Short mmCIF file of C-alpha atoms in Angstrom, two decimals:
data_model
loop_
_atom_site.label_atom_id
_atom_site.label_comp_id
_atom_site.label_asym_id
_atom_site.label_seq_id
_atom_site.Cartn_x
_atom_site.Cartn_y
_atom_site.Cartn_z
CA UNK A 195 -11.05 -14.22 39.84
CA UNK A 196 -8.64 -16.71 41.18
CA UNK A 197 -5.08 -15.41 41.98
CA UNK A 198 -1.95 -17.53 41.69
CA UNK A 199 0.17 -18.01 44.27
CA UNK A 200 3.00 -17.23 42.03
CA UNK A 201 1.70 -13.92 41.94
CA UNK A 202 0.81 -13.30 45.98
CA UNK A 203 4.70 -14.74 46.50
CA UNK A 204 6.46 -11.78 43.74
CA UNK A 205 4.18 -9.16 45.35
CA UNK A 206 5.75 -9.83 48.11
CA UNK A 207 8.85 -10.37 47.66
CA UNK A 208 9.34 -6.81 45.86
CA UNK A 209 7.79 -5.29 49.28
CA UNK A 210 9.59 -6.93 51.10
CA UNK A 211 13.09 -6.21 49.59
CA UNK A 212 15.55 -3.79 52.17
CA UNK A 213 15.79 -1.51 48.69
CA UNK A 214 11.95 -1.11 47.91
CA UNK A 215 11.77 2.08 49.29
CA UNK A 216 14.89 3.18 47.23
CA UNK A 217 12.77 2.30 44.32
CA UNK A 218 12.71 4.89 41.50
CA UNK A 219 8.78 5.73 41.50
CA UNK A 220 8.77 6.17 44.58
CA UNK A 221 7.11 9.82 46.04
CA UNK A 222 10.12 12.39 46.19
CA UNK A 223 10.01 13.49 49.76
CA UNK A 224 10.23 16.82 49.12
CA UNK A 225 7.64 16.83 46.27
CA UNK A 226 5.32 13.50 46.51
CA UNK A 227 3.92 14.38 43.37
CA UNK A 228 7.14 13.77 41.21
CA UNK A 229 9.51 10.30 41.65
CA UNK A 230 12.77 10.64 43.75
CA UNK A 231 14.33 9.18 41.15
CA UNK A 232 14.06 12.11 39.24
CA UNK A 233 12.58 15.29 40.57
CA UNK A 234 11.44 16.08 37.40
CA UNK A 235 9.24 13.08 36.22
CA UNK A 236 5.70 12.80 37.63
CA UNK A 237 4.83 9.79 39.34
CA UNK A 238 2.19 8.86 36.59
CA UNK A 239 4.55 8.85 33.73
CA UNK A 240 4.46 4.67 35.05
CA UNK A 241 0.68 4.70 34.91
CA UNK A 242 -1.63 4.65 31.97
CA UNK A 243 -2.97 8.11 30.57
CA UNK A 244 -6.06 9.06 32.20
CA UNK A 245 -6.75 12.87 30.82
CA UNK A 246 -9.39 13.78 28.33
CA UNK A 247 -8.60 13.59 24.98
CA UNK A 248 -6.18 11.33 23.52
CA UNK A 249 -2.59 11.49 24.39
CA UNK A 250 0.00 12.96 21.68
CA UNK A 251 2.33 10.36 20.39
CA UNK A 252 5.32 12.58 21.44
CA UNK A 253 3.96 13.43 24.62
CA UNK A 254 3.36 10.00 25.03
CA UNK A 255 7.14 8.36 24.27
CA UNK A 256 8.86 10.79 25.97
CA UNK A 257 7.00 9.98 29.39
CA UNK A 258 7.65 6.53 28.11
CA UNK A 259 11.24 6.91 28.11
CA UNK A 260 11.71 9.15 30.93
CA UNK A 261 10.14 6.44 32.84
CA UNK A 262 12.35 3.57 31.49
CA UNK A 263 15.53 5.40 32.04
CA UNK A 264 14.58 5.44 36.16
CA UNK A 265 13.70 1.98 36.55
CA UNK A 266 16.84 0.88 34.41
CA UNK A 267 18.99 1.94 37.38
CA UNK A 268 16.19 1.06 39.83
CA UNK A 269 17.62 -1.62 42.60
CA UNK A 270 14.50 -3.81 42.40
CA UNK A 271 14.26 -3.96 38.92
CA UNK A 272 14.00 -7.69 38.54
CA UNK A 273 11.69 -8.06 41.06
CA UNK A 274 8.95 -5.60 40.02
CA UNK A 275 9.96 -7.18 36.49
CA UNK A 276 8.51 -10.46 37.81
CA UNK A 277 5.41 -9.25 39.35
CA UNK A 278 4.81 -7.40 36.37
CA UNK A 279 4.66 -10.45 34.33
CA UNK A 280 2.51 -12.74 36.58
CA UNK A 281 -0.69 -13.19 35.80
CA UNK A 282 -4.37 -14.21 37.02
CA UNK A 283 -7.22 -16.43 36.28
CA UNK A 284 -10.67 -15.43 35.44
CA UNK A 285 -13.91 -16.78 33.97
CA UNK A 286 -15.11 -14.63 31.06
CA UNK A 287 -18.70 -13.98 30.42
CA UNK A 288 -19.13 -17.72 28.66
CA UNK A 289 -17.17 -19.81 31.73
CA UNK A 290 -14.05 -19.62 30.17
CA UNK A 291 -11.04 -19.58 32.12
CA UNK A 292 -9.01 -16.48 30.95
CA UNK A 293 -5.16 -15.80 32.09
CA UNK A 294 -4.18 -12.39 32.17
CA UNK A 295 -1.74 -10.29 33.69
CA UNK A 296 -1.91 -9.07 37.31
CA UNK A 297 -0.94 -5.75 36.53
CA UNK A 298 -2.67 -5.07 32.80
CA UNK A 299 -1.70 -1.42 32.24
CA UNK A 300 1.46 0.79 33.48
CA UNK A 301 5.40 0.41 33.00
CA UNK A 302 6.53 -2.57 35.38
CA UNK A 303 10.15 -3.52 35.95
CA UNK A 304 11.22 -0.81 32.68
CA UNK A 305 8.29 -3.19 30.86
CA UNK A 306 5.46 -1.16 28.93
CA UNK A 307 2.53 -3.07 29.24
CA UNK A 308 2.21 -3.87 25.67
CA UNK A 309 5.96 -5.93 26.22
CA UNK A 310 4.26 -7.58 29.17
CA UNK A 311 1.29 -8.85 27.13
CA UNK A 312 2.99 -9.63 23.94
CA UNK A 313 5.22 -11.95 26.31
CA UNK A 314 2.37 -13.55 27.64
CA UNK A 315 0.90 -14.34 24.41
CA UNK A 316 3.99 -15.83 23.24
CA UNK A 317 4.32 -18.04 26.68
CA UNK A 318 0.56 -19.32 25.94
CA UNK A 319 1.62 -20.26 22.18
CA UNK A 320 4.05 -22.33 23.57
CA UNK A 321 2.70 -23.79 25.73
CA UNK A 322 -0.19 -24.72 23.31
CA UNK A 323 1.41 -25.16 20.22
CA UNK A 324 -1.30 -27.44 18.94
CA UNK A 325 -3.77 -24.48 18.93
CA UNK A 326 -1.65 -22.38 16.22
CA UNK A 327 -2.01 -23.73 12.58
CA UNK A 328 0.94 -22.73 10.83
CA UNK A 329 0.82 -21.52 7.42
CA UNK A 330 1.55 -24.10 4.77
CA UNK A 331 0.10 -22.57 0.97
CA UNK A 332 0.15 -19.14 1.70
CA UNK A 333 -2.14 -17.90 0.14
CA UNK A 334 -2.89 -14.62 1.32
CA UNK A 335 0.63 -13.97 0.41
CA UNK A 336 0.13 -14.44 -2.75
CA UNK A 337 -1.92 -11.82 -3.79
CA UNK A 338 -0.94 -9.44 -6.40
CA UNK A 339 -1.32 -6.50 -3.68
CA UNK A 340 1.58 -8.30 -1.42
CA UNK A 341 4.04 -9.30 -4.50
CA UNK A 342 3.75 -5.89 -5.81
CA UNK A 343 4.70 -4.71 -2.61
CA UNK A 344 7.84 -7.45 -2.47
CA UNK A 345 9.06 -6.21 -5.36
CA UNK A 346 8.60 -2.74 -4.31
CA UNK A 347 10.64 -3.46 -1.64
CA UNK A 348 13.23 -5.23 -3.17
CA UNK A 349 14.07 -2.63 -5.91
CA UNK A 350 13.73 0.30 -3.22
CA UNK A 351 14.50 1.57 0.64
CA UNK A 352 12.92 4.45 1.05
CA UNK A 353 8.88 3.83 2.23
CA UNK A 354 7.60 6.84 -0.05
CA UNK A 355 9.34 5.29 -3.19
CA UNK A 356 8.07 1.83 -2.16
CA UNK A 357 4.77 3.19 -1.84
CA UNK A 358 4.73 4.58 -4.99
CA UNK A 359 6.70 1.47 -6.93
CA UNK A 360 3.66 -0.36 -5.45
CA UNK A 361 1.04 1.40 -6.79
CA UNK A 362 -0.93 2.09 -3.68
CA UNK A 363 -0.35 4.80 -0.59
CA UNK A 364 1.96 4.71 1.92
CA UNK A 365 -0.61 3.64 4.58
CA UNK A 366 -1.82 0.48 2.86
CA UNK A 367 1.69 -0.42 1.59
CA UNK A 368 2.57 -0.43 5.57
CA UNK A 369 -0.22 -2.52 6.26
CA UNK A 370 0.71 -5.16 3.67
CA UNK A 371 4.29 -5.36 4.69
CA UNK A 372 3.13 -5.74 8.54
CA UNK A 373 0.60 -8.46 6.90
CA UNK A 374 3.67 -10.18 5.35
CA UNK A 375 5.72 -9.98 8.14
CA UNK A 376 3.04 -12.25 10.02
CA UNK A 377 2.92 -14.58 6.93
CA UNK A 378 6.26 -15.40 7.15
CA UNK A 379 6.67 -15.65 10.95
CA UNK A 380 8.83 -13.09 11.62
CA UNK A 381 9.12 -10.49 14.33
CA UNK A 382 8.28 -7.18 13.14
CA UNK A 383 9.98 -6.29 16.17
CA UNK A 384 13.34 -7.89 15.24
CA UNK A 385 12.80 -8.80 11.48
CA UNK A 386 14.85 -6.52 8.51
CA UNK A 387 13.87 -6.08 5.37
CA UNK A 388 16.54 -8.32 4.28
CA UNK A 389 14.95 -11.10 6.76
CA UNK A 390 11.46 -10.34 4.92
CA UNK A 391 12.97 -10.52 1.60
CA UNK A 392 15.41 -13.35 2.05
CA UNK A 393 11.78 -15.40 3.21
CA UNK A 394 9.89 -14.27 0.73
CA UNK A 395 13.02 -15.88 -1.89
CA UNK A 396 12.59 -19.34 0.77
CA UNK A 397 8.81 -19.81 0.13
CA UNK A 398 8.71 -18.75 -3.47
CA UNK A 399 7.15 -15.52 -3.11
CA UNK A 400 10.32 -13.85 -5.39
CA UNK A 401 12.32 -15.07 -7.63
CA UNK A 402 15.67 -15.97 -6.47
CA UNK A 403 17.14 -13.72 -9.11
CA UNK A 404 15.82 -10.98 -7.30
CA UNK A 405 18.27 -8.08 -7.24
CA UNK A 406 17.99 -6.46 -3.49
CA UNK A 407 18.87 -3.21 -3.26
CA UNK A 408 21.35 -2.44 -0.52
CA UNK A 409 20.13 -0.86 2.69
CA UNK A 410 23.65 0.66 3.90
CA UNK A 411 25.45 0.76 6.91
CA UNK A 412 21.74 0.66 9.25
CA UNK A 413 19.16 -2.65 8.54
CA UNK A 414 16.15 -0.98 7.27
CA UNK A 415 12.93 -1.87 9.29
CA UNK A 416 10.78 -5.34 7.38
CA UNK A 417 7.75 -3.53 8.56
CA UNK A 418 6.54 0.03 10.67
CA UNK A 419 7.53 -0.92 14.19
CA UNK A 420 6.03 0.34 17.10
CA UNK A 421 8.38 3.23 18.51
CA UNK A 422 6.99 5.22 16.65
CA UNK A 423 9.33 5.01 13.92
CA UNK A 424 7.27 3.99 10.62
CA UNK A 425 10.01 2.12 8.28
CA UNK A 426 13.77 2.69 9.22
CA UNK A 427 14.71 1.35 12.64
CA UNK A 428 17.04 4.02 14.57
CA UNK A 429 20.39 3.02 15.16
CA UNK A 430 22.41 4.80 17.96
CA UNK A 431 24.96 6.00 15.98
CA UNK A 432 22.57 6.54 12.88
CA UNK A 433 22.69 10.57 11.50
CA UNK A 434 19.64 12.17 10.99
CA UNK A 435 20.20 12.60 7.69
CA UNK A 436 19.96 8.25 6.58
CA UNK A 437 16.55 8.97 7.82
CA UNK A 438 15.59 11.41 4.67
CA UNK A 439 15.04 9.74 1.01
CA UNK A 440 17.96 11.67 -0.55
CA UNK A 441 16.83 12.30 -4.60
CA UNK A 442 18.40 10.34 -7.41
CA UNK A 443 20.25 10.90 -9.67
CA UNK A 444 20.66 9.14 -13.29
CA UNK A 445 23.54 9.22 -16.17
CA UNK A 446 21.34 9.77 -19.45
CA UNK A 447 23.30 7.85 -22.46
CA UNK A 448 24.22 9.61 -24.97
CA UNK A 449 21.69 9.21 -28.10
CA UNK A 450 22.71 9.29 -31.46
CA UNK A 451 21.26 12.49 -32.51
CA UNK A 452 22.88 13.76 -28.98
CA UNK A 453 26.64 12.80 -30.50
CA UNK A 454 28.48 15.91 -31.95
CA UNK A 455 29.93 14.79 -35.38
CA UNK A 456 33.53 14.43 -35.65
CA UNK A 457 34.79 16.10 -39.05
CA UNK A 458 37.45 14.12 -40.36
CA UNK A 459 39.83 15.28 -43.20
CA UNK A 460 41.24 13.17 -46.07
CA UNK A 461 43.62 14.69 -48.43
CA UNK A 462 42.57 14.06 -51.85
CA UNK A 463 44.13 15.55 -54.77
CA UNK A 464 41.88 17.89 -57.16
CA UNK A 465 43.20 16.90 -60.32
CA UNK A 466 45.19 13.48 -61.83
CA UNK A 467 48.84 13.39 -61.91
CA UNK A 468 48.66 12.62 -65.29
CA UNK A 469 47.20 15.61 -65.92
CA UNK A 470 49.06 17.93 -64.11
CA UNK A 471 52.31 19.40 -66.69
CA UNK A 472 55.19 21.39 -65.18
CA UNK A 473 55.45 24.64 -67.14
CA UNK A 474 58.72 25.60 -68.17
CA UNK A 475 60.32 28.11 -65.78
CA UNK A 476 61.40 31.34 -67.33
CA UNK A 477 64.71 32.88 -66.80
CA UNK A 478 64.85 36.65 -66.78
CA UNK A 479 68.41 38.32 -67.50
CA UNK A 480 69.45 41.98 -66.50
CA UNK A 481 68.39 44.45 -69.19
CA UNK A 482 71.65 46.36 -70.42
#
């Protein structure tokens, strides 16, 4: 394993910095087990999970969070934000030269380490654009599984409804908007479904005619992110109740047989005029 000099020079320049030891993971003094940034995280909430069993999702993005929140007010944040993203050079187990991070696993400069190695997989695309084909018939897009979901999409915002427009469980309609997301060379990150939508109308996927149903006042996700929020991205000021698929409700038109008759009246006479005859009126007198 070969290790930059890049690498050896951030190391120590973080150590080296008069704040270090103000540092937010550092051991509390009065408790080394917990960080003095906060008495109450543990100092492995920046490490990767190392108990039995695996680690609840809840469990896991709270210690996520709590650690984020110390090293955003950390005073050598952009240093240990640099080491964090260095990276080494190895020979796998064919000779292959391999570049990967220095520090693979852990929360580095308010980094997780999965934002550390997505970065350094886009750097390497860059750098070596010639070794991505881009996508040019799409194909795979094509498939009636993918337009069903599209349209799915397009017509509705909740996931359970576009799930069920599409014909197939919620599970495999995630997976096929994630697939689409990758098709179209957008960020499922970042992307919308309005960005997914609007792409799919750009390479002929929909028909521009396409009515899109409005998301409302928060962008609804393109595809499930990784935050552990499946379809609707969480806004700050977003209620908790945008998040729950509120039921419909649709005007039935009136049928025919549904209409209550209006009686109109016509006045018609019974008999003829011609046939009608005044009798004579009769005049009675006193009797004497």
């Amino acid at each position: 394993m070969t290790t930059t000099v890049d690498a050896i020079a951030a190391r120590q320049r973080l150590v080296d910095d008069r704040h270090y030891r103000y540092r937010g993971c550092a051991p509390d003094p009065e408790a080394p087990g917990m960080s003095a940034g906060d008495p109450e995280v543990p100092l492995d909430a920046w490490g990767p999970y190392t108990d039995d069993g695996p680690e609840p999702q809840k469990v896991r993005l709270d210690r996520e969070k709590a650690a984020k929140d110390i090293c955003k007010r950390c005073p050598v944040l952009a240093l240990c934000r640099t080491y964090g993203n260095t990276t080494v050079t190895e020979a796998d187990g064919h000779g292959r030269q391999i570049e990967r991070l220095v520090e693979p696993e852990g929360i580095l400069g308010g980094e997780l380490a999965l934002t550390r190695h997505r970065a350094l997989v886009k750097r390497k695309v860059k750098e070596a654009p010639e070794l991505v084909a881009p996508v040019q018939d799409l194909v795979d897009a094509r498939t009636p599984q993918k337009v069903a979901v599209l349209r799915a999409l397009a017509a509705e915002v909740a996931d359970v409804r576009v799930a069920r427009r599409a014909g197939m469980d919620l599970r495999t309609c995630n997976w096929h908007r994630s697939a689409l997301c990758s098709l179209l060379d957008l960020d499922k990150e970042t992307a919308t479904r309005d960005d997914l939508l609007t792409a799919a109308v750009l390479r002929g996927l929909l028909p521009s005619a396409a009515g899109v149903v409005w998301d409302g006042l928060w962008p609804v996700a393109a595809a499930p992110t990784t935050d552990g929020v499946r379809q609707r991205r969480i806004a700050p000021d977003m209620p908790l109740s945008a998040l729950i698929p509120q039921p419909r409700t649709r005007r039935r038109r009136a049928t025919a047989a549904a209409v209550t008759p209006v009686a109109r009246f016509v006045a018609v006479p019974l008999f003829p005029v011609a046939l009608v005859v005044t009798a004579p009126t009769r005049i009675l007198e006193p009797a004497a």
